[in-house]
Tab-separated table of C-alpha atoms in Angstrom:
chain	number	residue	atom	x	y	z
A	5	MET	CA	116.525	78.029	-17.115
A	6	ALA	CA	113.220	78.991	-15.468
A	7	HIS	CA	112.423	82.593	-14.563
A	8	LEU	CA	112.164	83.409	-10.840
A	9	LEU	CA	109.907	85.962	-9.177
A	10	PRO	CA	111.254	87.561	-7.093
A	11	SER	CA	114.371	87.171	-9.215
A	12	ASP	CA	117.109	87.947	-6.675
A	13	ILE	CA	117.549	84.963	-4.368
A	14	SER	CA	120.072	86.839	-2.190
A	15	HIS	CA	117.272	89.177	-1.037
A	16	LEU	CA	115.175	86.155	-0.077
A	17	ALA	CA	117.916	84.885	2.214
A	18	LEU	CA	118.147	88.290	3.892
A	19	ALA	CA	114.357	88.338	4.329
A	20	GLY	CA	114.474	85.102	6.318
A	21	ALA	CA	113.813	82.446	3.682
A	22	ARG	CA	114.946	79.025	4.860
A	23	GLU	CA	117.953	77.445	3.153
A	24	PRO	CA	116.141	74.199	2.154
A	25	GLU	CA	113.512	76.240	0.283
A	26	LEU	CA	116.209	78.349	-1.347
A	27	GLU	CA	117.928	75.147	-2.501
A	28	THR	CA	114.641	73.912	-3.980
A	29	LEU	CA	114.224	77.270	-5.710
A	30	ARG	CA	117.733	76.995	-7.172
A	31	GLN	CA	116.969	73.476	-8.408
A	32	LEU	CA	113.683	74.546	-10.002
A	33	GLN	CA	115.419	77.446	-11.728
A	34	ALA	CA	118.255	75.276	-13.022
A	35	ARG	CA	116.213	72.262	-14.118
A	36	LEU	CA	113.089	73.814	-15.619
A	37	PRO	CA	113.246	75.370	-19.086
A	38	SER	CA	112.670	79.071	-19.742
A	39	ALA	CA	109.022	78.366	-20.575
A	40	TYR	CA	108.361	78.240	-16.806
A	41	THR	CA	108.141	80.948	-14.179
A	42	VAL	CA	108.603	80.061	-10.520
A	43	PHE	CA	107.026	82.325	-7.905
A	44	HIS	CA	108.428	81.879	-4.393
A	45	GLY	CA	106.847	82.867	-1.076
A	46	VAL	CA	103.501	83.911	-2.540
A	47	HIS	CA	101.389	85.549	0.147
A	48	TRP	CA	97.618	85.510	-0.207
A	49	SER	CA	94.720	86.980	1.769
A	50	ARG	CA	90.965	86.755	1.567
A	51	GLU	CA	88.463	88.753	3.562
A	52	GLY	CA	85.782	86.643	5.201
A	53	LYS	CA	82.535	87.661	6.836
A	54	SER	CA	84.110	88.170	10.235
A	55	ASP	CA	87.838	87.752	9.703
A	56	ILE	CA	90.669	87.821	7.216
A	57	LYS	CA	92.211	84.564	6.059
A	58	PHE	CA	95.820	84.654	4.956
A	59	GLY	CA	98.638	82.330	4.144
A	60	GLU	CA	101.634	81.656	1.966
A	61	LEU	CA	102.402	79.324	-0.918
A	62	ASP	CA	106.004	78.116	-0.951
A	63	PHE	CA	106.233	77.859	-4.745
A	64	VAL	CA	103.906	78.358	-7.692
A	65	VAL	CA	105.261	77.064	-10.994
A	66	VAL	CA	103.451	78.452	-14.053
A	67	ASN	CA	103.953	77.473	-17.683
A	68	GLN	CA	103.370	79.690	-20.709
A	69	GLY	CA	99.893	78.204	-21.147
A	70	GLY	CA	98.899	79.454	-17.690
A	71	LYS	CA	98.791	76.059	-15.955
A	72	ALA	CA	99.946	76.267	-12.360
A	73	LEU	CA	101.493	73.838	-9.916
A	74	VAL	CA	101.560	74.782	-6.230
A	75	ILE	CA	104.394	73.181	-4.253
A	76	GLU	CA	104.196	73.018	-0.467
A	77	GLN	CA	107.588	72.121	1.005
A	78	LYS	CA	107.754	70.540	4.445
A	79	ASN	CA	111.232	70.208	5.928
A	80	GLY	CA	112.215	68.312	9.029
A	81	GLN	CA	110.205	65.981	11.197
A	82	LEU	CA	106.829	64.722	9.981
A	83	GLU	CA	104.557	62.052	11.412
A	84	GLU	CA	101.967	59.827	9.846
A	85	THR	CA	98.890	59.736	12.065
A	86	THR	CA	95.376	58.366	11.726
A	87	SER	CA	94.399	61.927	10.766
A	88	GLY	CA	97.037	62.112	8.040
A	89	LEU	CA	100.506	63.547	7.633
A	90	VAL	CA	101.427	66.194	10.207
A	91	LYS	CA	104.335	68.574	10.553
A	92	VAL	CA	105.913	68.481	14.010
A	93	TYR	CA	106.766	71.882	15.482
A	94	PRO	CA	108.220	72.417	18.980
A	95	GLU	CA	104.918	73.764	20.332
A	96	ARG	CA	102.378	71.744	18.266
A	97	THR	CA	101.642	69.673	15.193
A	98	LYS	CA	99.834	70.846	12.060
A	99	SER	CA	98.051	68.778	9.439
A	100	VAL	CA	99.846	69.060	6.104
A	101	GLY	CA	96.703	68.169	4.143
A	102	VAL	CA	94.566	70.754	5.945
A	103	GLN	CA	97.217	73.417	5.382
A	104	VAL	CA	97.457	72.652	1.655
A	105	ARG	CA	93.654	72.576	1.187
A	106	ARG	CA	93.277	75.849	3.094
A	107	ALA	CA	95.884	77.570	0.913
A	108	LEU	CA	94.441	76.246	-2.353
A	109	ASP	CA	90.884	77.161	-1.322
A	110	GLY	CA	92.004	80.629	-0.226
A	111	VAL	CA	93.696	81.344	-3.555
A	112	ARG	CA	90.743	79.963	-5.550
A	113	GLU	CA	88.247	82.065	-3.536
A	114	LYS	CA	90.343	85.189	-4.046
A	115	PHE	CA	90.556	84.489	-7.784
A	116	LYS	CA	86.768	84.212	-8.049
A	117	TRP	CA	86.281	87.393	-6.031
A	118	VAL	CA	88.819	89.401	-8.051
A	119	HIS	CA	87.525	88.205	-11.421
A	120	ARG	CA	83.864	88.248	-10.395
A	121	SER	CA	83.253	85.090	-12.349
A	122	GLN	CA	82.129	81.566	-11.855
A	123	ALA	CA	85.290	80.339	-13.577
A	124	ASP	CA	87.401	78.006	-11.524
A	125	LEU	CA	91.130	78.427	-11.061
A	126	ASN	CA	92.665	75.030	-11.728
A	127	LEU	CA	95.650	74.415	-9.497
A	128	ASP	CA	97.634	71.215	-9.313
A	129	TYR	CA	99.660	70.684	-6.156
A	130	LEU	CA	102.627	68.795	-4.870
A	131	ILE	CA	103.713	68.183	-1.290
A	132	TYR	CA	107.517	68.034	-1.221
A	133	CYS	CA	109.090	66.501	1.888
A	134	PRO	CA	112.862	66.376	1.266
A	135	ASP	CA	113.664	65.059	4.763
A	136	TYR	CA	110.932	62.445	5.007
A	137	ARG	CA	109.953	59.251	3.207
A	138	VAL	CA	106.222	58.552	3.275
A	139	ALA	CA	105.458	55.001	4.435
A	140	ASP	CA	101.652	55.096	4.196
A	141	LEU	CA	100.394	56.848	1.064
A	142	ASN	CA	96.989	57.327	2.697
A	143	ALA	CA	98.605	59.496	5.374
A	144	ALA	CA	99.767	61.876	2.643
A	145	ALA	CA	96.304	61.815	1.018
A	146	LEU	CA	97.640	59.852	-1.964
A	147	ASP	CA	95.786	56.967	-3.584
A	148	ALA	CA	97.939	53.838	-3.221
A	149	SER	CA	96.232	52.221	-6.243
A	150	GLU	CA	97.895	54.817	-8.491
A	151	TRP	CA	101.433	54.092	-7.245
A	152	ARG	CA	103.872	51.246	-7.827
A	153	TYR	CA	107.517	51.094	-6.792
A	154	GLY	CA	107.398	54.729	-5.624
A	155	LYS	CA	106.266	56.091	-9.012
A	156	LEU	CA	102.948	57.410	-10.197
A	157	LEU	CA	101.536	54.969	-12.751
A	158	THR	CA	100.464	57.755	-15.127
A	159	GLU	CA	104.075	58.997	-15.544
């Protein structure tokens, strides 16, 4: 069973965490071995020249070797557009790819700033859409040549 941080899921529900994300968290905890730690709702910030950038990572799964997988979960209605996959909100749409890149770049920039090094922080990422089936892999920024029958060929 994977370790969770924060460890008490009941507090997450009281703090406004959405039930689909809590279910994903429960599944990650139950299905991953104890060699993994799952961080949920990781907030990040990075001071820019004229503003402060901030955001949140839904999940960060880290193994004992320090490798990290960032999971962005998108529930509900999504659309595939010529600009890529977008999340549909009542007041607007937001590009899923832009949101993921912004979060990854923000965390990598903060890592470099904190550690004052040229070392890169290697982050793998996964976009998890439990309510949506992607029809056009290009819309989700995936390379169709690497997929067959819904599975990554390197698996």
